[in-house]
């Protein structure tokens, strides 16, 4: 009989398996992504109800599992914390993170770093919700600020994943000539390679607001925006807009052609 292993996990997804069971996908602290058969999870008896009560998304769990194949068997499950209350924005953001981790083919190679960033980002999202509940009825400005903070938390998570998976973005030097990136120039991003100076952007050239918006759509940004992203500064709307498109392009080689479902909802 295979020995039982224990690890901390979060539920990413579950799907029906046979009559009353389910296969649950977890992100784990020490074993990467795990697929575990949970017998009776969809059953009507007390055992099934107990499993469903514990297997809540976004709550950290202690999982006992066994098995030598890729599909493991559940031996024990214990909730280490209650499932958090989440607003619409934070729920969609958390679901997007789950889908990202399900789609990353090499997640098992970097399990501990990914797990840590996932847990920390979840805590940050839940903290934003807690602040919102303490404040009571929010003004339009407060709701906008919370939405901004949720977006920034997602971008930081995406940048961390890109770096962990070996595709770290170099905001300091161009990828072709290795020249320092400077504020006065504009740079194009090439997925899997990095930034190159835009050839038709002369030193000191000034772009109009409409041209800047057009450049952002084309994955071109000023060295000033790249410097902000290098330090994690997302205050400027142009920086947030470019960061969103940049992470999407940088993640594309890792995720493949199939569109992200939760991206349509939030990201």
Short mmCIF file of C-alpha atoms in Angstrom, two decimals:
data_model
loop_
_atom_site.label_atom_id
_atom_site.label_comp_id
_atom_site.label_asym_id
_atom_site.label_seq_id
_atom_site.Cartn_x
_atom_site.Cartn_y
_atom_site.Cartn_z
CA UNK A 1 0.00 0.00 0.00
CA UNK A 2 1.29 3.44 -0.92
CA UNK A 3 2.25 5.63 1.99
CA UNK A 4 0.09 8.64 2.85
CA UNK A 5 1.60 12.06 2.16
CA UNK A 6 0.47 15.29 3.80
CA UNK A 7 0.57 18.80 2.37
CA UNK A 8 -1.19 22.15 2.50
CA UNK A 9 -3.43 22.86 -0.48
CA UNK A 10 -6.04 25.11 -2.05
CA UNK A 11 -8.84 23.81 -4.29
CA UNK A 12 -8.51 24.96 -7.89
CA UNK A 13 -11.30 23.03 -9.61
CA UNK A 14 -13.42 19.90 -9.36
CA UNK A 15 -15.23 17.76 -11.92
CA UNK A 16 -17.62 14.77 -11.63
CA UNK A 17 -16.13 11.28 -11.58
CA UNK A 18 -18.29 8.17 -11.82
CA UNK A 19 -21.59 8.20 -9.96
CA UNK A 20 -20.96 10.02 -6.69
CA UNK A 21 -17.27 10.91 -6.74
CA UNK A 22 -15.26 13.83 -8.09
CA UNK A 23 -11.72 14.59 -9.21
CA UNK A 24 -10.47 17.66 -7.37
CA UNK A 25 -7.51 19.66 -8.64
CA UNK A 26 -5.39 21.30 -5.94
CA UNK A 27 -2.39 23.60 -5.85
CA UNK A 28 -0.16 22.22 -3.12
CA UNK A 29 2.74 23.57 -1.12
CA UNK A 30 5.21 20.76 -1.86
CA UNK A 31 3.82 18.69 -4.76
CA UNK A 32 2.68 21.26 -7.30
CA UNK A 33 -0.70 20.64 -8.86
CA UNK A 34 -2.44 17.48 -7.65
CA UNK A 35 -5.47 15.66 -9.07
CA UNK A 36 -7.19 13.65 -6.35
CA UNK A 37 -10.18 11.27 -6.49
CA UNK A 38 -12.59 12.17 -3.68
CA UNK A 39 -14.95 9.22 -3.34
CA UNK A 40 -18.51 10.05 -2.37
CA UNK A 41 -18.00 13.81 -2.65
CA UNK A 42 -21.21 14.19 -4.63
CA UNK A 43 -23.13 11.66 -2.54
CA UNK A 44 -26.12 12.51 -0.37
CA UNK A 45 -24.88 10.87 2.84
CA UNK A 46 -23.08 12.43 5.80
CA UNK A 47 -19.66 11.54 4.38
CA UNK A 48 -20.35 13.48 1.20
CA UNK A 49 -21.73 16.44 3.11
CA UNK A 50 -18.65 16.46 5.35
CA UNK A 51 -16.31 16.41 2.34
CA UNK A 52 -18.18 19.22 0.62
CA UNK A 53 -18.06 21.31 3.80
CA UNK A 54 -14.27 21.01 3.88
CA UNK A 55 -13.49 21.28 0.17
CA UNK A 56 -14.29 24.97 -0.16
CA UNK A 57 -12.39 27.12 -2.67
CA UNK A 58 -9.96 29.76 -1.43
CA UNK A 59 -9.64 28.20 2.06
CA UNK A 60 -6.30 26.63 2.98
CA UNK A 61 -6.62 22.89 3.64
CA UNK A 62 -4.48 20.06 4.96
CA UNK A 63 -4.64 17.17 2.48
CA UNK A 64 -3.64 13.56 3.04
CA UNK A 65 -3.29 11.60 -0.22
CA UNK A 66 -1.79 8.41 -1.60
CA UNK A 67 -1.04 6.90 -4.98
CA UNK A 68 1.82 6.36 -7.41
CA UNK A 69 -0.01 7.42 -10.57
CA UNK A 70 -0.85 10.98 -11.55
CA UNK A 71 -4.37 10.49 -10.18
CA UNK A 72 -4.16 10.32 -6.37
CA UNK A 73 -6.62 9.01 -3.79
CA UNK A 74 -7.95 11.09 -0.90
CA UNK A 75 -7.02 9.85 2.57
CA UNK A 76 -7.88 12.87 4.72
CA UNK A 77 -8.92 16.51 4.42
CA UNK A 78 -9.02 19.20 7.08
CA UNK A 79 -9.86 22.87 6.77
CA UNK A 80 -7.14 25.06 8.27
CA UNK A 81 -9.31 28.16 7.95
CA UNK A 82 -12.85 29.10 7.00
CA UNK A 83 -13.65 29.91 3.40
CA UNK A 84 -13.42 33.70 2.97
CA UNK A 85 -16.29 36.01 2.10
CA UNK A 86 -15.50 37.57 -1.25
CA UNK A 87 -16.99 40.40 -3.26
CA UNK A 88 -17.71 40.07 -6.96
CA UNK A 89 -14.40 41.69 -7.97
CA UNK A 90 -12.19 39.65 -5.66
CA UNK A 91 -14.07 36.42 -6.47
CA UNK A 92 -13.51 36.86 -10.21
CA UNK A 93 -9.86 37.74 -9.59
CA UNK A 94 -9.38 34.60 -7.47
CA UNK A 95 -11.12 32.43 -10.08
CA UNK A 96 -8.81 33.89 -12.71
CA UNK A 97 -5.77 32.92 -10.61
CA UNK A 98 -7.17 29.38 -10.31
CA UNK A 99 -7.57 29.08 -14.07
CA UNK A 100 -4.04 30.37 -14.62
CA UNK A 101 -2.61 27.68 -12.36
CA UNK A 102 -4.72 24.98 -14.02
CA UNK A 103 -3.41 26.00 -17.43
CA UNK A 104 0.28 26.28 -16.56
CA UNK A 105 1.83 23.06 -17.79
CA UNK A 106 5.06 23.28 -15.75
CA UNK A 107 3.57 24.36 -12.40
CA UNK A 108 4.92 21.27 -10.60
CA UNK A 109 8.50 22.41 -11.14
CA UNK A 110 8.03 25.54 -9.07
CA UNK A 111 5.41 24.42 -6.56
CA UNK A 112 6.59 26.14 -3.38
CA UNK A 113 7.14 29.58 -4.92
CA UNK A 114 3.82 29.46 -6.79
CA UNK A 115 1.93 28.30 -3.70
CA UNK A 116 3.39 31.11 -1.62
CA UNK A 117 2.47 33.80 -4.17
CA UNK A 118 -1.02 32.34 -4.58
CA UNK A 119 -1.67 32.31 -0.82
CA UNK A 120 -0.27 35.82 -0.34
CA UNK A 121 -2.36 37.23 -3.20
CA UNK A 122 -5.51 35.58 -1.84
CA UNK A 123 -4.80 37.12 1.55
CA UNK A 124 -4.34 40.52 -0.09
CA UNK A 125 -7.65 40.19 -1.96
CA UNK A 126 -9.49 39.11 1.20
CA UNK A 127 -7.89 42.02 3.07
CA UNK A 128 -9.32 44.44 0.49
CA UNK A 129 -12.77 42.96 1.06
CA UNK A 130 -12.39 43.21 4.83
CA UNK A 131 -11.49 46.90 4.56
CA UNK A 132 -14.52 47.46 2.37
CA UNK A 133 -16.84 45.82 4.91
CA UNK A 134 -15.37 47.90 7.75
CA UNK A 135 -15.95 51.08 5.76
CA UNK A 136 -19.62 50.21 5.18
CA UNK A 137 -21.36 51.78 2.21
CA UNK A 138 -18.62 52.79 -0.23
CA UNK A 139 -18.57 55.92 -2.37
CA UNK A 140 -17.85 55.70 -6.09
CA UNK A 141 -14.28 56.80 -5.40
CA UNK A 142 -13.78 54.09 -2.78
CA UNK A 143 -15.19 51.41 -5.07
CA UNK A 144 -12.89 52.61 -7.84
CA UNK A 145 -9.90 52.49 -5.49
CA UNK A 146 -10.73 48.94 -4.42
CA UNK A 147 -11.11 47.84 -8.06
CA UNK A 148 -7.73 49.46 -8.78
CA UNK A 149 -6.13 47.57 -5.87
CA UNK A 150 -7.61 44.26 -7.02
CA UNK A 151 -6.22 44.86 -10.51
CA UNK A 152 -2.77 45.67 -9.13
CA UNK A 153 -2.78 42.51 -6.99
CA UNK A 154 -3.53 40.45 -10.11
CA UNK A 155 -0.79 42.10 -12.15
CA UNK A 156 1.76 41.44 -9.40
CA UNK A 157 0.67 37.80 -9.27
CA UNK A 158 1.02 37.49 -13.05
CA UNK A 159 4.47 39.11 -13.05
CA UNK A 160 5.53 36.72 -10.25
CA UNK A 161 4.29 33.69 -12.24
CA UNK A 162 6.10 34.86 -15.38
CA UNK A 163 9.35 35.18 -13.43
CA UNK A 164 8.96 31.85 -11.62
CA UNK A 165 8.32 30.05 -14.92
CA UNK A 166 11.59 31.39 -16.33
CA UNK A 167 10.28 34.22 -18.50
CA UNK A 168 11.21 37.18 -16.29
CA UNK A 169 10.76 40.56 -17.99
CA UNK A 170 13.88 42.72 -18.19
CA UNK A 171 12.83 46.34 -17.76
CA UNK A 172 16.41 47.64 -17.60
CA UNK A 173 18.03 46.58 -20.90
CA UNK A 174 16.88 45.94 -24.46
CA UNK A 175 16.91 42.31 -25.55
CA UNK A 176 18.66 42.87 -28.90
CA UNK A 177 21.40 45.46 -28.26
CA UNK A 178 21.49 45.23 -24.43
CA UNK A 179 21.39 49.01 -24.20
CA UNK A 180 19.92 50.58 -21.05
CA UNK A 181 16.23 51.42 -21.31
CA UNK A 182 15.80 55.19 -20.89
CA UNK A 183 12.72 57.27 -20.10
CA UNK A 184 12.83 59.41 -23.25
CA UNK A 185 12.61 56.48 -25.68
CA UNK A 186 9.78 54.13 -26.68
CA UNK A 187 10.10 50.34 -26.72
CA UNK A 188 8.26 47.46 -28.36
CA UNK A 189 7.71 44.18 -26.51
CA UNK A 190 8.40 40.85 -28.25
CA UNK A 191 6.98 37.83 -26.41
CA UNK A 192 9.63 35.42 -25.21
CA UNK A 193 12.42 37.91 -25.91
CA UNK A 194 11.90 41.31 -24.30
CA UNK A 195 11.94 44.98 -25.25
CA UNK A 196 13.50 46.59 -28.29
CA UNK A 197 13.79 50.31 -28.96
CA UNK A 198 11.14 51.46 -31.39
CA UNK A 199 13.10 52.56 -34.44
CA UNK A 200 10.81 55.38 -35.56
CA UNK A 201 10.70 56.95 -32.09
CA UNK A 202 13.46 59.55 -32.15
CA UNK A 203 15.15 60.69 -28.98
CA UNK A 204 12.94 63.21 -27.23
CA UNK A 205 9.98 62.68 -29.57
CA UNK A 206 6.70 63.70 -27.94
CA UNK A 207 3.59 61.61 -28.56
CA UNK A 208 0.06 63.03 -28.31
CA UNK A 209 -2.39 61.34 -25.87
CA UNK A 210 -4.11 59.57 -28.79
CA UNK A 211 -0.75 58.32 -30.07
CA UNK A 212 0.20 57.07 -26.61
CA UNK A 213 -3.09 55.15 -26.44
CA UNK A 214 -2.41 53.68 -29.88
CA UNK A 215 1.13 52.67 -28.87
CA UNK A 216 -0.19 51.00 -25.70
CA UNK A 217 -2.54 48.88 -27.81
CA UNK A 218 0.45 47.83 -29.96
CA UNK A 219 2.52 46.79 -26.92
CA UNK A 220 4.75 49.81 -27.17
CA UNK A 221 5.54 51.86 -24.09
CA UNK A 222 7.86 54.62 -23.01
CA UNK A 223 10.91 53.91 -20.91
CA UNK A 224 9.20 55.94 -18.20
CA UNK A 225 6.31 53.45 -18.01
CA UNK A 226 8.72 50.51 -18.03
CA UNK A 227 10.65 52.07 -15.15
CA UNK A 228 7.41 52.34 -13.16
CA UNK A 229 6.56 48.68 -13.78
CA UNK A 230 10.08 47.64 -12.81
CA UNK A 231 9.48 49.06 -9.32
CA UNK A 232 5.89 47.78 -9.04
CA UNK A 233 4.39 51.27 -9.39
CA UNK A 234 0.93 50.98 -10.99
CA UNK A 235 -0.46 54.38 -10.02
CA UNK A 236 -0.60 55.80 -13.54
CA UNK A 237 -3.55 54.53 -15.63
CA UNK A 238 -1.20 54.16 -18.64
CA UNK A 239 1.03 51.86 -16.57
CA UNK A 240 -1.91 49.67 -15.51
CA UNK A 241 -3.27 49.46 -19.05
CA UNK A 242 0.10 48.52 -20.51
CA UNK A 243 0.83 46.05 -17.69
CA UNK A 244 -2.43 44.21 -18.38
CA UNK A 245 -1.62 43.78 -22.06
CA UNK A 246 2.01 42.98 -21.32
CA UNK A 247 1.26 40.14 -18.90
CA UNK A 248 -1.30 38.74 -21.34
CA UNK A 249 1.33 38.65 -24.09
CA UNK A 250 4.05 37.26 -21.81
CA UNK A 251 1.78 34.49 -20.50
CA UNK A 252 0.55 33.48 -23.95
CA UNK A 253 3.45 31.06 -24.70
CA UNK A 254 2.76 29.34 -21.36
CA UNK A 255 -1.02 29.11 -21.73
CA UNK A 256 -1.49 28.22 -25.38
CA UNK A 257 -4.16 29.31 -27.84
CA UNK A 258 -7.30 28.38 -25.89
CA UNK A 259 -8.85 31.58 -24.46
CA UNK A 260 -9.10 32.04 -20.70
CA UNK A 261 -12.72 31.76 -19.56
CA UNK A 262 -12.41 33.94 -16.46
CA UNK A 263 -10.51 36.60 -18.41
CA UNK A 264 -13.83 37.37 -20.11
CA UNK A 265 -15.31 38.08 -16.68
CA UNK A 266 -12.58 40.10 -15.06
CA UNK A 267 -8.91 40.13 -16.01
#
